[in-house]
Tab-separated table of C-alpha atoms in Angstrom:
chain	number	residue	atom	x	y	z
A	1	MET	CA	4.805	67.865	59.912
A	2	LYS	CA	3.049	68.173	57.050
A	3	THR	CA	-1.301	67.823	57.026
A	4	GLN	CA	-4.207	67.721	55.111
A	5	LEU	CA	-7.098	69.558	54.461
A	6	PRO	CA	-10.156	68.637	55.306
A	7	LEU	CA	-12.852	68.040	52.344
A	8	THR	CA	-14.657	71.380	52.415
A	9	GLY	CA	-16.457	72.768	49.683
A	10	LEU	CA	-15.226	71.782	45.877
A	11	THR	CA	-11.757	72.413	46.181
A	12	GLY	CA	-10.761	72.940	49.500
A	13	LEU	CA	-9.487	75.651	49.734
A	14	THR	CA	-10.049	77.562	53.282
A	15	ALA	CA	-9.660	80.967	54.859
A	16	ARG	CA	-9.337	79.149	58.664
A	17	ILE	CA	-10.100	81.395	61.241
A	18	ASP	CA	-8.907	81.261	65.211
A	19	LEU	CA	-10.822	82.803	67.528
A	20	SER	CA	-8.585	82.382	70.156
A	21	ALA	CA	-6.135	84.210	68.532
A	22	LEU	CA	-9.212	86.856	68.104
A	23	ALA	CA	-9.915	86.972	71.450
A	24	HIS	CA	-5.950	87.301	72.010
A	25	ASN	CA	-5.669	90.194	70.457
A	26	THR	CA	-8.489	92.112	71.534
A	27	ALA	CA	-6.845	91.325	74.962
A	28	VAL	CA	-4.394	93.314	74.433
A	29	VAL	CA	-5.632	96.051	73.153
A	30	ALA	CA	-7.475	95.867	75.736
A	31	ALA	CA	-4.324	96.031	77.966
A	32	HIS	CA	-3.186	99.614	76.207
A	33	ALA	CA	-6.283	101.161	76.705
A	34	PRO	CA	-7.065	100.208	79.895
A	35	THR	CA	-8.022	103.486	81.080
A	36	ALA	CA	-10.910	103.380	77.502
A	37	ALA	CA	-13.258	100.785	76.298
A	38	VAL	CA	-13.396	99.385	73.454
A	39	MET	CA	-15.207	99.014	69.998
A	40	ALA	CA	-13.997	95.733	67.949
A	41	VAL	CA	-14.492	96.846	64.519
A	42	LEU	CA	-17.095	94.540	62.521
A	43	LYS	CA	-17.131	96.162	59.445
A	44	ALA	CA	-17.036	94.101	55.866
A	45	ASP	CA	-18.263	90.856	57.274
A	46	ALA	CA	-15.559	90.976	60.418
A	47	TYR	CA	-12.744	91.926	57.834
A	48	GLY	CA	-13.768	88.654	55.516
A	49	HIS	CA	-13.520	87.015	58.815
A	50	GLY	CA	-17.435	86.192	59.994
A	51	ALA	CA	-18.911	88.874	61.820
A	52	LEU	CA	-21.067	86.321	64.473
A	53	PRO	CA	-18.314	84.861	65.654
A	54	VAL	CA	-15.934	86.613	65.402
A	55	ALA	CA	-17.931	89.502	67.623
A	56	ARG	CA	-19.031	86.797	70.405
A	57	ALA	CA	-14.314	85.965	70.194
A	58	ALA	CA	-13.896	90.382	70.905
A	59	LEU	CA	-16.406	90.215	73.047
A	60	ALA	CA	-15.043	87.448	74.878
A	61	GLY	CA	-11.452	88.880	74.743
A	62	GLY	CA	-12.381	92.306	76.613
A	63	ALA	CA	-14.416	94.035	73.920
A	64	ARG	CA	-17.530	96.416	75.897
A	65	GLU	CA	-18.990	97.303	72.206
A	66	LEU	CA	-19.618	96.762	68.465
A	67	GLY	CA	-18.901	99.004	65.484
A	68	VAL	CA	-20.097	98.383	62.153
A	69	THR	CA	-20.604	100.308	58.930
A	70	THR	CA	-23.743	99.734	58.469
A	71	ILE	CA	-27.079	99.024	59.344
A	72	ASP	CA	-27.807	95.802	57.445
A	73	GLU	CA	-23.839	94.357	58.999
A	74	ALA	CA	-25.872	95.064	63.006
A	75	LEU	CA	-28.941	94.017	61.762
A	76	VAL	CA	-27.086	90.267	60.766
A	77	LEU	CA	-25.630	90.880	64.421
A	78	ARG	CA	-28.973	91.556	66.188
A	79	GLU	CA	-30.528	88.641	64.679
A	80	GLY	CA	-27.503	86.718	66.011
A	81	GLY	CA	-28.316	86.987	69.603
A	82	ILE	CA	-25.509	90.043	70.154
A	83	ASP	CA	-27.116	93.043	72.370
A	84	VAL	CA	-24.293	94.390	73.681
A	85	PRO	CA	-24.297	98.386	72.678
A	86	LEU	CA	-23.313	98.746	68.537
A	87	LEU	CA	-22.772	101.414	66.289
A	88	SER	CA	-23.307	101.943	62.815
A	89	TRP	CA	-21.504	105.078	61.291
A	90	LEU	CA	-22.595	105.181	57.571
A	91	SER	CA	-25.803	104.412	56.528
A	92	THR	CA	-28.284	107.086	54.443
A	93	SER	CA	-31.789	105.202	55.165
A	94	GLY	CA	-33.240	102.671	57.111
A	95	TYR	CA	-33.096	104.096	60.490
A	96	GLU	CA	-35.935	103.337	61.179
A	97	ARG	CA	-34.859	99.764	61.602
A	98	ALA	CA	-31.967	100.694	63.409
A	99	ILE	CA	-33.539	102.511	66.184
A	100	ASP	CA	-36.453	99.316	66.438
A	101	ALA	CA	-33.321	97.106	67.015
A	102	ASP	CA	-31.325	100.147	69.527
A	103	VAL	CA	-28.872	100.142	66.876
A	104	ARG	CA	-26.602	103.521	67.305
A	105	LEU	CA	-26.056	105.827	64.792
A	106	GLY	CA	-23.866	107.968	63.296
A	107	VAL	CA	-24.272	111.240	61.928
A	108	SER	CA	-22.326	112.951	60.166
A	109	SER	CA	-24.690	115.845	59.051
A	110	PRO	CA	-27.512	118.175	59.642
A	111	ARG	CA	-29.082	116.666	56.785
A	112	GLN	CA	-28.487	113.255	57.480
A	113	LEU	CA	-29.284	114.290	61.410
A	114	ALA	CA	-33.130	115.253	60.018
A	115	GLY	CA	-33.585	111.840	59.103
A	116	ILE	CA	-33.196	110.488	61.752
A	117	ALA	CA	-35.337	112.580	63.639
A	118	ALA	CA	-38.044	112.327	61.455
A	119	ALA	CA	-37.321	107.821	61.725
A	120	ALA	CA	-37.546	108.544	65.467
A	121	ARG	CA	-40.992	110.608	65.299
A	122	ILE	CA	-42.156	107.522	62.855
A	123	VAL	CA	-40.773	105.091	65.904
A	124	GLY	CA	-42.267	107.080	67.986
A	125	ARG	CA	-38.636	106.509	70.488
A	126	PRO	CA	-35.541	109.083	70.777
A	127	ALA	CA	-32.573	107.334	68.055
A	128	THR	CA	-28.870	106.906	69.951
A	129	VAL	CA	-26.903	109.033	67.886
A	130	HIS	CA	-22.608	109.718	68.122
A	131	VAL	CA	-21.795	113.229	65.954
A	132	LYS	CA	-18.401	112.197	63.623
A	133	VAL	CA	-16.992	115.292	63.768
A	134	ASP	CA	-14.600	115.909	60.658
A	135	THR	CA	-10.659	116.561	62.022
A	136	GLY	CA	-8.935	117.115	58.711
A	137	LEU	CA	-9.589	113.546	56.954
A	138	ASN	CA	-11.873	115.550	54.835
A	139	ARG	CA	-14.242	112.309	54.192
A	140	ASN	CA	-17.014	111.669	56.350
A	141	GLY	CA	-17.810	113.460	59.452
A	142	VAL	CA	-19.575	116.700	59.783
A	143	ALA	CA	-17.713	119.365	58.302
A	144	PRO	CA	-16.219	121.973	60.282
A	145	ASP	CA	-18.399	124.839	58.373
A	146	GLU	CA	-21.512	122.739	59.598
A	147	TRP	CA	-20.935	121.864	63.101
A	148	ALA	CA	-22.101	125.252	64.712
A	149	THR	CA	-25.851	124.500	62.874
A	150	THR	CA	-25.600	120.607	63.569
A	151	ARG	CA	-25.225	121.309	66.973
A	152	ASP	CA	-27.682	123.549	67.678
A	153	ALA	CA	-29.700	121.607	65.558
A	154	LEU	CA	-28.681	118.598	67.773
A	155	VAL	CA	-29.840	120.296	70.817
A	156	GLU	CA	-33.730	121.236	69.603
A	157	ALA	CA	-33.943	117.359	68.622
A	158	GLU	CA	-33.095	116.248	71.628
A	159	ARG	CA	-35.544	118.415	73.891
A	160	ALA	CA	-37.791	117.541	71.190
A	161	GLY	CA	-36.763	113.796	72.280
A	162	LEU	CA	-35.995	112.148	68.635
A	163	VAL	CA	-32.078	111.853	69.709
A	164	ARG	CA	-29.883	111.035	72.163
A	165	VAL	CA	-26.359	112.253	71.446
A	166	GLN	CA	-24.048	109.705	73.551
A	167	GLY	CA	-21.344	110.492	71.933
A	168	ILE	CA	-19.191	112.384	69.471
A	169	PHE	CA	-16.070	110.918	67.231
A	170	THR	CA	-13.642	111.132	64.472
A	171	HIS	CA	-11.057	109.398	62.185
A	172	LEU	CA	-7.821	109.663	62.452
A	173	ALA	CA	-5.651	111.357	58.456
A	174	HIS	CA	-2.810	109.337	60.023
A	175	GLY	CA	-3.776	106.813	62.058
A	176	ASP	CA	-1.116	104.490	61.167
A	177	GLU	CA	2.169	106.731	61.583
A	178	PRO	CA	1.823	107.613	65.517
A	179	ALA	CA	4.645	109.839	65.957
A	180	HIS	CA	2.260	112.143	63.357
A	181	PRO	CA	2.399	115.740	64.024
A	182	PHE	CA	-1.250	116.344	62.348
A	183	LEU	CA	-2.496	113.363	65.008
A	184	ASP	CA	-2.204	116.339	67.534
A	185	VAL	CA	-4.048	118.692	65.444
A	186	GLN	CA	-7.131	116.093	65.366
A	187	ARG	CA	-7.489	115.448	69.213
A	188	ASP	CA	-6.872	119.017	69.835
A	189	ALA	CA	-10.255	119.660	67.244
A	190	LEU	CA	-11.724	116.721	68.899
A	191	THR	CA	-11.206	118.095	72.346
A	192	ALA	CA	-12.178	122.070	71.408
A	193	LEU	CA	-15.502	120.881	69.716
A	194	VAL	CA	-16.596	118.275	72.755
A	195	ALA	CA	-16.619	121.180	74.710
A	196	ASP	CA	-18.081	123.828	72.965
A	197	ALA	CA	-20.948	120.413	72.709
A	198	ARG	CA	-20.891	120.852	76.344
A	199	ALA	CA	-20.599	124.381	76.816
A	200	HIS	CA	-24.145	124.244	74.352
A	201	GLY	CA	-26.153	121.590	76.195
A	202	LEU	CA	-24.912	118.360	75.151
A	203	ASP	CA	-23.273	115.926	77.362
A	204	PRO	CA	-21.613	113.480	75.072
A	205	ALA	CA	-20.611	110.720	77.326
A	206	GLN	CA	-18.376	108.910	75.350
A	207	VAL	CA	-15.592	110.843	73.352
A	208	HIS	CA	-13.934	108.434	71.062
A	209	ALA	CA	-10.749	108.525	68.464
A	210	ALA	CA	-8.373	105.844	67.831
A	211	ASN	CA	-7.754	103.467	65.721
A	212	SER	CA	-5.415	100.019	66.130
A	213	ALA	CA	-2.354	102.152	65.754
A	214	ALA	CA	-3.737	104.651	68.534
A	215	SER	CA	-5.018	102.136	70.417
A	216	LEU	CA	-1.742	100.079	71.150
A	217	THR	CA	0.784	103.538	71.400
A	218	ARG	CA	-0.976	106.898	71.668
A	219	PRO	CA	-2.733	107.181	75.798
A	220	ASP	CA	-3.370	110.549	75.049
A	221	LEU	CA	-5.701	109.299	71.963
A	222	HIS	CA	-7.803	106.796	74.253
A	223	PHE	CA	-10.782	109.288	75.621
A	224	ASP	CA	-13.521	107.667	76.445
A	225	LEU	CA	-13.651	104.436	73.554
A	226	VAL	CA	-11.589	102.754	71.090
A	227	ARG	CA	-11.522	101.465	68.521
A	228	PRO	CA	-9.925	98.701	67.592
A	229	GLY	CA	-10.061	97.208	63.648
A	230	ILE	CA	-7.147	95.166	61.632
A	231	ALA	CA	-5.338	93.941	65.565
A	232	LEU	CA	-7.737	92.807	66.536
A	233	TYR	CA	-7.676	90.246	63.118
A	234	GLY	CA	-3.937	89.920	63.218
A	235	GLY	CA	-2.226	92.427	61.284
A	236	VAL	CA	0.532	94.897	61.288
A	237	PRO	CA	-1.044	98.443	63.060
A	238	VAL	CA	2.398	100.000	63.273
A	239	PRO	CA	5.570	98.614	60.739
A	240	GLU	CA	8.478	97.530	62.633
A	241	ARG	CA	6.241	97.666	66.448
A	242	ASP	CA	5.256	93.759	67.537
A	243	PHE	CA	2.479	93.861	69.894
A	244	GLY	CA	2.050	89.651	70.235
A	245	LEU	CA	-1.154	90.002	67.818
A	246	ARG	CA	-1.715	86.640	66.442
A	247	PRO	CA	-2.465	85.943	62.905
A	248	VAL	CA	-6.117	84.705	63.076
A	249	MET	CA	-7.086	83.734	59.428
A	250	THR	CA	-4.677	80.796	57.929
A	251	PHE	CA	-5.640	80.781	53.918
A	252	ALA	CA	-4.512	77.501	52.576
A	253	ALA	CA	-5.086	74.813	49.782
A	254	PRO	CA	-4.811	71.130	48.890
A	255	VAL	CA	-1.925	70.589	46.077
A	256	MET	CA	-4.488	69.349	43.909
A	257	LEU	CA	-1.910	67.315	41.046
A	258	ILE	CA	1.526	67.014	40.748
A	259	LYS	CA	3.403	66.409	37.938
A	260	ARG	CA	6.943	66.158	36.308
A	261	ILE	CA	7.990	68.830	33.419
A	262	ARG	CA	11.413	69.207	31.404
A	263	ALA	CA	13.940	72.004	31.532
A	264	GLY	CA	12.445	74.453	28.751
A	265	ASP	CA	8.959	73.508	29.375
A	266	GLY	CA	7.099	77.130	30.166
A	267	VAL	CA	4.246	77.176	32.929
A	268	SER	CA	0.890	78.663	32.582
A	269	TYR	CA	-0.776	81.004	30.051
A	270	GLY	CA	1.936	82.983	28.244
A	271	HIS	CA	4.664	81.048	29.268
A	272	SER	CA	6.254	83.478	31.388
A	273	TRP	CA	8.041	81.033	33.517
A	274	ILE	CA	10.671	78.849	31.840
A	275	ALA	CA	11.642	75.607	33.831
A	276	PRO	CA	15.487	76.162	34.308
A	277	HIS	CA	15.794	72.192	34.561
A	278	ASP	CA	13.670	69.144	35.196
A	279	THR	CA	11.853	70.105	37.759
A	280	VAL	CA	8.203	69.100	39.622
A	281	VAL	CA	5.194	71.376	39.800
A	282	GLY	CA	2.122	70.991	41.879
A	283	LEU	CA	-1.329	72.859	41.643
A	284	ILE	CA	-3.281	74.099	44.007
A	285	PRO	CA	-6.846	75.370	44.275
A	286	ALA	CA	-7.175	78.743	44.175
A	287	GLY	CA	-6.628	82.090	42.040
A	288	TYR	CA	-7.653	85.629	41.339
A	289	ALA	CA	-11.292	84.801	42.125
A	290	ASP	CA	-10.528	83.636	45.540
A	291	GLY	CA	-8.388	86.561	46.802
A	292	VAL	CA	-4.496	85.429	45.044
A	293	TRP	CA	-3.845	88.613	43.371
A	294	ARG	CA	-2.915	87.858	39.880
A	295	PRO	CA	0.164	90.540	40.386
A	296	LEU	CA	1.785	88.176	42.913
A	297	SER	CA	2.144	85.957	39.998
A	298	GLY	CA	5.555	84.538	40.481
A	299	ARG	CA	6.642	86.494	43.580
A	300	ILE	CA	5.335	84.422	46.326
A	301	GLU	CA	5.994	81.459	48.403
A	302	VAL	CA	3.699	78.995	49.877
A	303	ALA	CA	4.914	76.747	52.846
A	304	ILE	CA	4.172	73.087	52.935
A	305	GLY	CA	5.149	71.198	55.990
A	306	GLY	CA	7.344	73.751	57.389
A	307	ARG	CA	9.185	74.113	54.238
A	308	ARG	CA	8.552	77.405	51.466
A	309	PHE	CA	7.800	76.536	47.752
A	310	PRO	CA	8.076	79.383	45.055
A	311	GLN	CA	4.468	80.279	42.748
A	312	VAL	CA	5.846	80.291	39.075
A	313	GLY	CA	3.323	81.286	36.037
A	314	ARG	CA	0.909	83.278	36.380
A	315	VAL	CA	-1.912	83.521	39.117
A	316	CYS	CA	-4.704	82.343	36.952
A	317	MET	CA	-8.846	82.475	37.627
A	318	ASP	CA	-9.132	79.412	39.426
A	319	GLN	CA	-5.486	78.160	40.410
A	320	CYS	CA	-1.492	78.988	40.418
A	321	VAL	CA	1.479	76.432	39.992
A	322	LEU	CA	3.907	75.926	42.703
A	323	ASP	CA	8.107	74.770	41.853
A	324	LEU	CA	8.399	71.654	43.588
A	325	GLY	CA	12.058	71.331	43.152
A	326	PRO	CA	13.832	68.150	40.715
A	327	ASP	CA	13.337	65.708	43.699
A	328	GLY	CA	9.259	67.118	44.346
A	329	GLY	CA	10.082	68.420	47.752
A	330	GLY	CA	8.196	65.194	50.079
A	331	VAL	CA	5.627	67.245	49.040
A	332	ARG	CA	1.850	64.600	48.104
A	333	GLU	CA	-1.394	65.059	46.623
A	334	GLY	CA	-3.797	66.287	49.158
A	335	ASP	CA	-1.202	68.048	51.070
A	336	THR	CA	-1.791	71.273	52.276
A	337	ALA	CA	-0.139	74.579	51.177
A	338	VAL	CA	-0.534	77.420	53.129
A	339	LEU	CA	-0.476	80.540	51.725
A	340	PHE	CA	-0.617	82.319	54.847
A	341	GLY	CA	-1.660	82.324	58.056
A	342	ASP	CA	-0.256	80.542	61.022
A	343	ALA	CA	1.792	78.176	60.090
A	344	PRO	CA	6.198	77.218	60.104
A	345	GLY	CA	7.302	79.248	57.120
A	346	ALA	CA	4.518	80.839	56.225
A	347	ASP	CA	3.823	83.980	54.627
A	348	GLN	CA	1.496	86.592	56.775
A	349	ALA	CA	-1.321	89.022	54.663
A	350	HIS	CA	1.194	91.626	55.533
A	351	ASP	CA	3.825	89.979	53.610
A	352	TRP	CA	1.602	89.942	50.679
A	353	ALA	CA	0.743	94.248	50.743
A	354	GLN	CA	3.695	94.606	50.594
A	355	ARG	CA	4.706	93.092	47.564
A	356	LEU	CA	1.370	94.245	46.294
A	357	GLY	CA	1.936	98.204	47.378
A	358	THR	CA	-0.821	98.121	49.925
A	359	ILE	CA	-2.468	96.887	52.578
A	360	ASP	CA	-3.355	93.845	54.891
A	361	TYR	CA	-6.896	95.532	55.032
A	362	GLU	CA	-6.836	94.459	51.824
A	363	VAL	CA	-5.408	91.594	52.185
A	364	LEU	CA	-7.908	90.236	54.130
A	365	THR	CA	-11.220	91.484	53.409
A	366	GLY	CA	-10.013	89.829	49.311
A	367	VAL	CA	-9.935	86.175	50.474
A	368	ARG	CA	-13.467	85.428	48.835
A	369	GLY	CA	-14.870	82.774	46.172
A	370	ARG	CA	-14.545	79.674	46.683
A	371	ALA	CA	-12.441	79.890	50.137
A	372	VAL	CA	-14.713	78.830	52.787
A	373	ARG	CA	-14.135	79.667	56.169
A	374	THR	CA	-13.745	76.874	58.706
A	375	TYR	CA	-13.436	78.013	62.488
A	376	THR	CA	-11.203	77.183	65.083
A	377	GLY	CA	-10.004	78.008	68.916
A	378	GLU	CA	-14.262	78.582	69.509
A	379	LEU	CA	-15.082	80.042	72.676
């Protein structure tokens, strides 16, 4: 049965977020990591899904903590009434605001630690920190040659009442390859650093490393806390593995215009597609400014009423064209065209990612522009 989109925004382009699916996915991850707490990762506005409603759904699904990148992202959640443990791991300033709001801070260098300690003096109470250690990703995190300096500075800062070391964590370099041997190297490196920290008087209560894939497949990496991201949003944490996750975002647009064209007529800029026979085309108001990537031109199909129709010609900034076939496929103006998500016959974000040579994270966070978020399944 075909549906018609509600009027949202000026074009009807929507990113429908199913919060019940997100809660379900959180519960799936929690069931795979029963000995660890779940920290739901909500960075980048919850992967483009909307941080506040997603936070509530993740907590309803069993998450106990939340993780974000920046302090500003954390404060949005605090101001929205979220009062659970909250970690921000990539900020270089604003520490006073974080300490005031009881936001835990990631520490990746002795210089950053000094800045956090100075902020704690100003605020008049200790900062709660999680020390991020670089075990081989070579991105942010305490470098191996700075570990001893950072560790000793943490001991001093704790004694001075400026910080409280609650956690030590790392980020996996091959997190989406559960059998990769480097995961064992990172696990052992993290374990050794934690042991060294404890031998020098630190007492981290939470050790964590696992992303979505490791949360679902590697109990040896669960430690005290797991940090799922893409799995919560119904993405594909491990290719060719089905964990029963449900898509959360459905990206859809109304069919705005239908017209007949003749064999030999070209469609869209450059006439990269020429109609091989008389046919009917439909226009939808979704283009590369909204998250329909231009390199997908002529490489995707959309679902309307359970039937798939090819997109033809170049994707434009604001619109793209569908070939509905000689008989029009039974499509009418106002019908809903699902680009990806939860609908019969529809692609998933992962399908787009494969065609683009990227990952579904980038597809989901790329939905933008005039796409209006709507929410279903609110908990």
